[in-house]
Amino acid sequence: MTEPGTGSDLQGIRTTAKRDGDHYVVNGQKTFISSGIMADLIVLAVRTDPEGGSNGFSLLMVEADSTPGFERGRKLDKIGLPSQDTAELYFTDARVPVENLLGEEGQGLKYLMSHLPRERLGIVAQSITTAQTTLEQTIAYLKDRTAFGKRLIDFQNSRFELAEMQTELDVAQTYVDAMVLAYNAGTLTPVEAAKGKWYVSELMKRTVDRCLQLHGGYGFMKEYPVGKAYIDTRIQTIYGGTTEIMKEIIGRDIAGGR
Ligand SMILES: Cc1cc2nc3c(=O)[nH]c(=O)nc-3n(C[C@H](O)[C@H](O)[C@H](O)COP(=O)(O)OP(=O)(O)OC[C@H]3O[C@@H](n4cnc5c(N)ncnc54)[C@H](O)[C@@H]3O)c2cc1C
């Protein structure tokens, strides 16, 4: 989906696919594509009808090894998640067989909208799990380390911090569980998914930050899981739709329009 000129605003996608006999001819560029370096099959969001508005987008399956005109760019240099590749992709008169169209032409945006809640649920699950794991690692650390002749966990501030964080996570977990049940029942709506995505990813960000503080200087060391979590999870409030876009989706629904 994402291009250098557009991320949050999917309708700004400029990569085009023009029909030429039994092929689409694709021109454009994508960026920030997870696993773009290792992928051999790419689901590509393209504009098939420049005048079609929200019905002008389609999804093409691009076979990386057998598509003339397709090239991968560099592996992007991120601040976190070093083992996951994130890439630029280039399409210059790339020829994709018409049979590689996913679903119907013109329905691409609709397909993306209906499946993005699943991606968001995945990020929510990662976020709550990371937050809970980091909290448990922090509890173990606070029981082990001492200052002023006491275990760190015996300071009232540590206990209050832990109490607040565990309460927030327990309350959030009930929403996550409800999301999973709704997803399994096929009833998870884009608005419900947006609520979970922004709230739980922001909660995880706050929790990891507070846990790092409780570790003192050791929290800033990559050898401690909390330091690694701090860097690697920063992206969670951004990819899969930013916190601000999630609030837009919810706010639009509350206001009663699209
Ligand atoms: C590591 C990583 C992996 C990724 N993987 C993928 C992938 O596999 N596939 C893919 O398609 N994309 C992927 N992305 C892209 C990601 O989804 C986008 O970066 C994200 O949606 C934001 O788009 P943007 O970066 O263009 O920011 P912009 O859209 O330029 O936004 C910049 C800022 O403006 C705010 N903003 C924008 N519009 C509004 C608005 N209407 N109201 C209020 N605030 C607004 C945003 O919230 C943000 O804070 C990945 C990104 C990263 C960093």
Short mmCIF file of C-alpha atoms and ligand atoms in Angstrom, two decimals:
data_model
loop_
_atom_site.label_atom_id
_atom_site.label_comp_id
_atom_site.label_asym_id
_atom_site.label_seq_id
_atom_site.Cartn_x
_atom_site.Cartn_y
_atom_site.Cartn_z
CA MET A 1 0.00 0.00 0.00
CA THR A 2 2.42 2.64 1.22
CA GLU A 3 4.21 4.95 -1.23
CA PRO A 4 6.73 7.74 -0.70
CA GLY A 5 3.97 10.31 -1.18
CA THR A 6 1.19 8.57 0.71
CA GLY A 7 0.80 6.39 3.78
CA SER A 8 -2.15 7.37 5.93
CA ASP A 9 -4.20 8.56 2.96
CA LEU A 10 -4.68 5.38 0.94
CA GLN A 11 -6.68 7.24 -1.67
CA GLY A 12 -3.45 9.05 -2.56
CA ILE A 13 -1.94 5.86 -4.06
CA ARG A 14 -0.35 6.79 -7.38
CA THR A 15 1.02 3.46 -8.63
CA THR A 16 -0.96 2.78 -11.80
CA ALA A 17 -1.94 -0.41 -13.61
CA LYS A 18 -3.16 -0.01 -17.20
CA ARG A 19 -4.70 -2.88 -19.08
CA ASP A 20 -2.73 -3.95 -22.18
CA GLY A 21 -4.22 -7.14 -23.68
CA ASP A 22 -3.90 -9.93 -21.17
CA HIS A 23 -1.53 -7.96 -18.91
CA TYR A 24 -1.58 -4.94 -16.62
CA VAL A 25 1.32 -2.53 -17.13
CA VAL A 26 2.33 -1.25 -13.71
CA ASN A 27 4.27 1.96 -12.97
CA GLY A 28 5.08 3.40 -9.57
CA GLN A 29 6.94 2.94 -6.33
CA LYS A 30 6.20 1.52 -2.88
CA THR A 31 8.08 2.07 0.36
CA PHE A 32 8.20 0.73 3.94
CA ILE A 33 7.09 -2.70 2.72
CA SER A 34 7.59 -5.34 5.41
CA SER A 35 9.46 -8.39 4.07
CA GLY A 36 9.79 -6.66 0.69
CA ILE A 37 13.33 -7.99 0.29
CA MET A 38 12.47 -11.63 0.93
CA ALA A 39 8.97 -11.70 -0.57
CA ASP A 40 8.40 -13.76 -3.69
CA LEU A 41 4.71 -12.92 -3.97
CA ILE A 42 3.52 -9.35 -3.40
CA VAL A 43 -0.04 -8.09 -2.96
CA LEU A 44 0.16 -4.72 -4.67
CA ALA A 45 -2.40 -1.92 -4.30
CA VAL A 46 -2.69 -0.05 -7.62
CA ARG A 47 -4.89 2.53 -9.24
CA THR A 48 -6.66 0.94 -12.21
CA ASP A 49 -9.05 3.83 -12.91
CA PRO A 50 -7.67 7.33 -12.24
CA GLU A 51 -11.21 8.77 -12.48
CA GLY A 52 -12.83 6.02 -10.42
CA GLY A 53 -12.55 7.61 -6.95
CA SER A 54 -12.71 4.95 -4.24
CA ASN A 55 -13.68 2.41 -6.93
CA GLY A 56 -10.50 3.11 -8.89
CA PHE A 57 -8.20 0.78 -6.92
CA SER A 58 -7.36 -2.89 -7.39
CA LEU A 59 -5.07 -5.52 -5.89
CA LEU A 60 -2.57 -7.37 -8.08
CA MET A 61 -0.50 -10.41 -7.15
CA VAL A 62 3.03 -9.69 -8.37
CA GLU A 63 5.34 -12.67 -8.79
CA ALA A 64 8.70 -11.16 -7.93
CA ASP A 65 10.93 -13.59 -9.82
CA SER A 66 9.02 -13.57 -13.09
CA THR A 67 7.83 -9.97 -13.51
CA PRO A 68 9.87 -7.90 -15.96
CA GLY A 69 10.06 -4.26 -14.81
CA PHE A 70 9.90 -5.11 -11.10
CA GLU A 71 12.90 -4.23 -8.93
CA ARG A 72 13.56 -4.15 -5.20
CA GLY A 73 15.21 -1.10 -3.70
CA ARG A 74 17.40 -1.03 -0.64
CA LYS A 75 16.71 -2.66 2.69
CA LEU A 76 15.75 0.37 4.77
CA ASP A 77 17.84 1.28 7.80
CA LYS A 78 15.38 1.36 10.73
CA ILE A 79 15.93 2.31 14.37
CA GLY A 80 14.34 -0.96 15.54
CA LEU A 81 13.21 -4.40 14.35
CA PRO A 82 16.56 -5.08 12.64
CA SER A 83 15.78 -8.68 11.76
CA GLN A 84 12.60 -7.79 9.86
CA ASP A 85 13.37 -6.40 6.41
CA THR A 86 11.56 -3.29 5.23
CA ALA A 87 11.97 -2.36 1.60
CA GLU A 88 11.31 -0.08 -1.33
CA LEU A 89 9.78 -1.63 -4.43
CA TYR A 90 9.90 -0.20 -7.98
CA PHE A 91 7.65 -0.92 -10.95
CA THR A 92 8.67 0.36 -14.40
CA ASP A 93 6.34 -0.85 -17.14
CA ALA A 94 6.12 -4.04 -15.09
CA ARG A 95 3.89 -6.60 -16.81
CA VAL A 96 1.50 -8.49 -14.54
CA PRO A 97 -0.87 -11.07 -16.07
CA VAL A 98 -4.55 -10.14 -15.80
CA GLU A 99 -5.18 -13.51 -14.15
CA ASN A 100 -3.13 -12.19 -11.18
CA LEU A 101 -5.88 -9.70 -10.33
CA LEU A 102 -7.07 -10.43 -6.77
CA GLY A 103 -10.86 -10.39 -6.67
CA GLU A 104 -12.57 -7.85 -8.88
CA GLU A 105 -11.10 -4.80 -10.57
CA GLY A 106 -12.07 -1.58 -8.77
CA GLN A 107 -12.78 -3.26 -5.43
CA GLY A 108 -9.23 -3.01 -4.02
CA LEU A 109 -9.91 -0.30 -1.47
CA LYS A 110 -12.98 -2.15 -0.22
CA TYR A 111 -10.93 -5.34 0.23
CA LEU A 112 -8.24 -3.42 2.13
CA MET A 113 -10.78 -1.75 4.40
CA SER A 114 -12.49 -5.04 5.20
CA HIS A 115 -9.21 -6.85 6.01
CA LEU A 116 -7.32 -4.12 7.85
CA PRO A 117 -9.16 -4.91 11.14
CA ARG A 118 -7.40 -8.30 11.12
CA GLU A 119 -3.98 -6.64 10.76
CA ARG A 120 -4.91 -4.25 13.57
CA LEU A 121 -6.01 -7.12 15.81
CA GLY A 122 -2.60 -8.72 15.22
CA ILE A 123 -0.85 -5.54 16.33
CA VAL A 124 -3.13 -5.32 19.37
CA ALA A 125 -2.25 -8.91 20.35
CA GLN A 126 1.47 -8.17 19.98
CA SER A 127 1.12 -4.98 22.00
CA ILE A 128 -0.69 -6.44 24.99
CA THR A 129 1.64 -9.45 25.06
CA THR A 130 4.77 -7.32 24.87
CA ALA A 131 3.49 -5.02 27.60
CA GLN A 132 2.61 -7.91 29.94
CA THR A 133 5.91 -9.70 29.28
CA THR A 134 7.93 -6.53 29.85
CA LEU A 135 6.04 -5.90 33.08
CA GLU A 136 6.78 -9.43 34.32
CA GLN A 137 10.48 -9.02 33.44
CA THR A 138 10.47 -5.75 35.34
CA ILE A 139 8.91 -7.31 38.43
CA ALA A 140 11.67 -9.95 38.42
CA TYR A 141 14.31 -7.23 38.06
CA LEU A 142 12.86 -5.16 40.92
CA LYS A 143 12.86 -8.19 43.20
CA ASP A 144 16.51 -8.81 42.44
CA ARG A 145 18.14 -5.39 42.62
CA THR A 146 18.66 -3.40 45.80
CA ALA A 147 19.18 0.29 46.62
CA PHE A 148 19.35 2.05 50.00
CA GLY A 149 19.44 -1.39 51.62
CA LYS A 150 16.08 -2.50 50.21
CA ARG A 151 14.87 -4.42 47.18
CA LEU A 152 13.65 -1.97 44.51
CA ILE A 153 10.24 -3.68 44.64
CA ASP A 154 9.91 -2.61 48.30
CA PHE A 155 9.80 1.09 47.42
CA GLN A 156 6.25 2.40 47.42
CA ASN A 157 6.80 4.13 44.09
CA SER A 158 7.77 0.83 42.44
CA ARG A 159 4.70 -0.90 43.86
CA PHE A 160 2.36 1.89 42.78
CA GLU A 161 3.86 1.89 39.30
CA LEU A 162 3.42 -1.89 39.05
CA ALA A 163 -0.10 -1.70 40.47
CA GLU A 164 -1.16 0.93 37.95
CA MET A 165 0.40 -0.85 35.00
CA GLN A 166 -1.03 -4.28 35.88
CA THR A 167 -4.49 -2.76 36.39
CA GLU A 168 -4.37 -0.99 33.03
CA LEU A 169 -3.24 -4.16 31.28
CA ASP A 170 -5.93 -6.30 32.94
CA VAL A 171 -8.63 -3.84 31.90
CA ALA A 172 -7.24 -3.65 28.34
CA GLN A 173 -7.03 -7.45 28.15
CA THR A 174 -10.81 -7.74 28.48
CA TYR A 175 -11.21 -5.52 25.40
CA VAL A 176 -8.61 -7.57 23.52
CA ASP A 177 -10.43 -10.79 24.41
CA ALA A 178 -13.70 -9.25 23.19
CA MET A 179 -11.97 -8.29 19.93
CA VAL A 180 -10.75 -11.86 19.41
CA LEU A 181 -14.23 -13.27 20.05
CA ALA A 182 -15.77 -10.73 17.67
CA TYR A 183 -13.16 -11.50 15.01
CA ASN A 184 -13.80 -15.24 15.30
CA ALA A 185 -17.54 -14.58 15.02
CA GLY A 186 -16.92 -12.46 11.91
CA THR A 187 -18.36 -9.35 13.56
CA LEU A 188 -15.26 -7.25 14.41
CA THR A 189 -15.94 -3.84 12.86
CA PRO A 190 -13.32 -1.39 11.54
CA VAL A 191 -14.30 1.03 14.34
CA GLU A 192 -13.89 -1.57 17.11
CA ALA A 193 -10.53 -2.60 15.63
CA ALA A 194 -9.43 1.05 15.45
CA LYS A 195 -10.32 1.56 19.14
CA GLY A 196 -8.21 -1.43 20.15
CA LYS A 197 -5.32 -0.54 17.84
CA TRP A 198 -4.72 2.97 19.15
CA TYR A 199 -5.55 2.31 22.77
CA VAL A 200 -3.56 -0.89 23.33
CA SER A 201 -0.53 0.17 21.26
CA GLU A 202 -0.34 3.49 23.13
CA LEU A 203 -0.78 1.64 26.44
CA MET A 204 2.10 -0.67 25.50
CA LYS A 205 4.28 2.32 24.61
CA ARG A 206 3.61 3.93 28.01
CA THR A 207 4.09 0.64 29.87
CA VAL A 208 7.43 -0.16 28.24
CA ASP A 209 8.63 3.39 28.93
CA ARG A 210 7.64 3.16 32.61
CA CYS A 211 9.28 -0.27 32.94
CA LEU A 212 12.48 1.12 31.44
CA GLN A 213 12.49 3.93 34.01
CA LEU A 214 12.17 1.38 36.82
CA HIS A 215 15.31 -0.38 35.50
CA GLY A 216 17.42 2.76 35.85
CA GLY A 217 20.52 2.87 33.63
CA TYR A 218 20.32 -0.86 32.90
CA GLY A 219 17.08 -0.21 31.05
CA PHE A 220 19.03 1.77 28.50
CA MET A 221 21.25 -1.23 27.71
CA LYS A 222 20.32 -3.40 24.78
CA GLU A 223 21.29 -6.53 26.74
CA TYR A 224 18.18 -6.01 28.87
CA PRO A 225 14.91 -7.03 27.19
CA VAL A 226 13.23 -3.79 28.27
CA GLY A 227 15.76 -1.71 26.27
CA LYS A 228 15.20 -3.86 23.21
CA ALA A 229 11.41 -3.66 23.66
CA TYR A 230 11.63 0.14 23.92
CA ILE A 231 13.23 0.40 20.47
CA ASP A 232 11.46 -2.44 18.69
CA THR A 233 7.92 -1.58 19.77
CA ARG A 234 8.01 2.13 18.98
CA ILE A 235 6.57 1.43 15.55
CA GLN A 236 3.37 -0.14 16.90
CA THR A 237 1.49 3.17 17.17
CA ILE A 238 2.48 4.02 13.59
CA TYR A 239 2.21 1.03 11.27
CA GLY A 240 -1.09 -0.63 10.54
CA GLY A 241 -2.56 2.88 10.68
CA THR A 242 -1.37 5.61 13.04
CA THR A 243 -3.02 6.48 16.34
CA GLU A 244 -4.29 9.68 14.75
CA ILE A 245 -5.88 7.84 11.81
CA MET A 246 -7.52 5.36 14.22
CA LYS A 247 -9.05 8.31 16.09
CA GLU A 248 -10.22 9.73 12.74
CA ILE A 249 -12.02 6.44 11.97
CA ILE A 250 -13.68 6.43 15.41
CA GLY A 251 -14.43 10.16 15.37
CA ARG A 252 -16.03 9.96 11.92
CA ASP A 253 -18.25 7.14 13.13
CA ILE A 254 -19.28 9.11 16.21
CA ALA A 255 -19.99 12.19 14.12
CA GLY A 256 -22.16 10.03 11.89
CA GLY A 257 -20.56 10.35 8.46
CA ARG A 258 -17.77 8.90 6.32
C1 LIG B 1 8.73 -0.69 9.92
C2 LIG B 1 7.57 -0.34 9.04
C3 LIG B 1 6.89 -1.37 8.37
C4 LIG B 1 5.82 -1.06 7.52
N1 LIG B 1 5.21 -2.06 6.79
C5 LIG B 1 4.32 -1.74 5.84
C6 LIG B 1 3.83 -2.73 4.92
O1 LIG B 1 4.20 -3.91 4.97
N2 LIG B 1 2.94 -2.35 3.96
C7 LIG B 1 2.53 -1.06 3.85
O2 LIG B 1 1.75 -0.78 2.97
N3 LIG B 1 2.97 -0.10 4.70
C8 LIG B 1 3.86 -0.41 5.68
N4 LIG B 1 4.34 0.57 6.51
C9 LIG B 1 3.87 1.95 6.35
C10 LIG B 1 3.00 2.44 7.50
O3 LIG B 1 1.74 1.82 7.50
C11 LIG B 1 2.92 3.98 7.35
O4 LIG B 1 4.21 4.49 7.68
C12 LIG B 1 1.83 4.58 8.22
O5 LIG B 1 0.55 4.21 7.79
C13 LIG B 1 1.92 6.13 8.21
O6 LIG B 1 2.04 6.63 6.93
P1 LIG B 1 3.21 7.68 6.59
O7 LIG B 1 4.49 7.10 7.10
O8 LIG B 1 3.14 8.02 5.16
O9 LIG B 1 2.89 8.94 7.48
P2 LIG B 1 1.95 10.17 7.08
O10 LIG B 1 0.70 9.66 6.49
O11 LIG B 1 2.77 11.14 6.31
O12 LIG B 1 1.66 10.77 8.52
C14 LIG B 1 2.57 11.61 9.22
C15 LIG B 1 1.88 12.10 10.50
O13 LIG B 1 0.71 12.84 10.14
C16 LIG B 1 -0.40 12.28 10.80
N5 LIG B 1 -1.61 12.39 9.98
C17 LIG B 1 -1.77 12.02 8.68
N6 LIG B 1 -3.02 12.24 8.29
C18 LIG B 1 -3.68 12.74 9.36
C19 LIG B 1 -5.03 13.16 9.60
N7 LIG B 1 -5.99 13.07 8.67
N8 LIG B 1 -5.36 13.65 10.84
C20 LIG B 1 -4.41 13.74 11.80
N9 LIG B 1 -3.13 13.35 11.63
C21 LIG B 1 -2.78 12.86 10.43
C22 LIG B 1 -0.05 10.82 11.06
O14 LIG B 1 -0.83 10.28 12.10
C23 LIG B 1 1.42 10.94 11.41
O15 LIG B 1 1.58 11.29 12.75
C24 LIG B 1 5.40 0.30 7.38
C25 LIG B 1 6.07 1.31 8.07
C26 LIG B 1 7.16 1.01 8.87
C27 LIG B 1 7.90 2.14 9.52
#
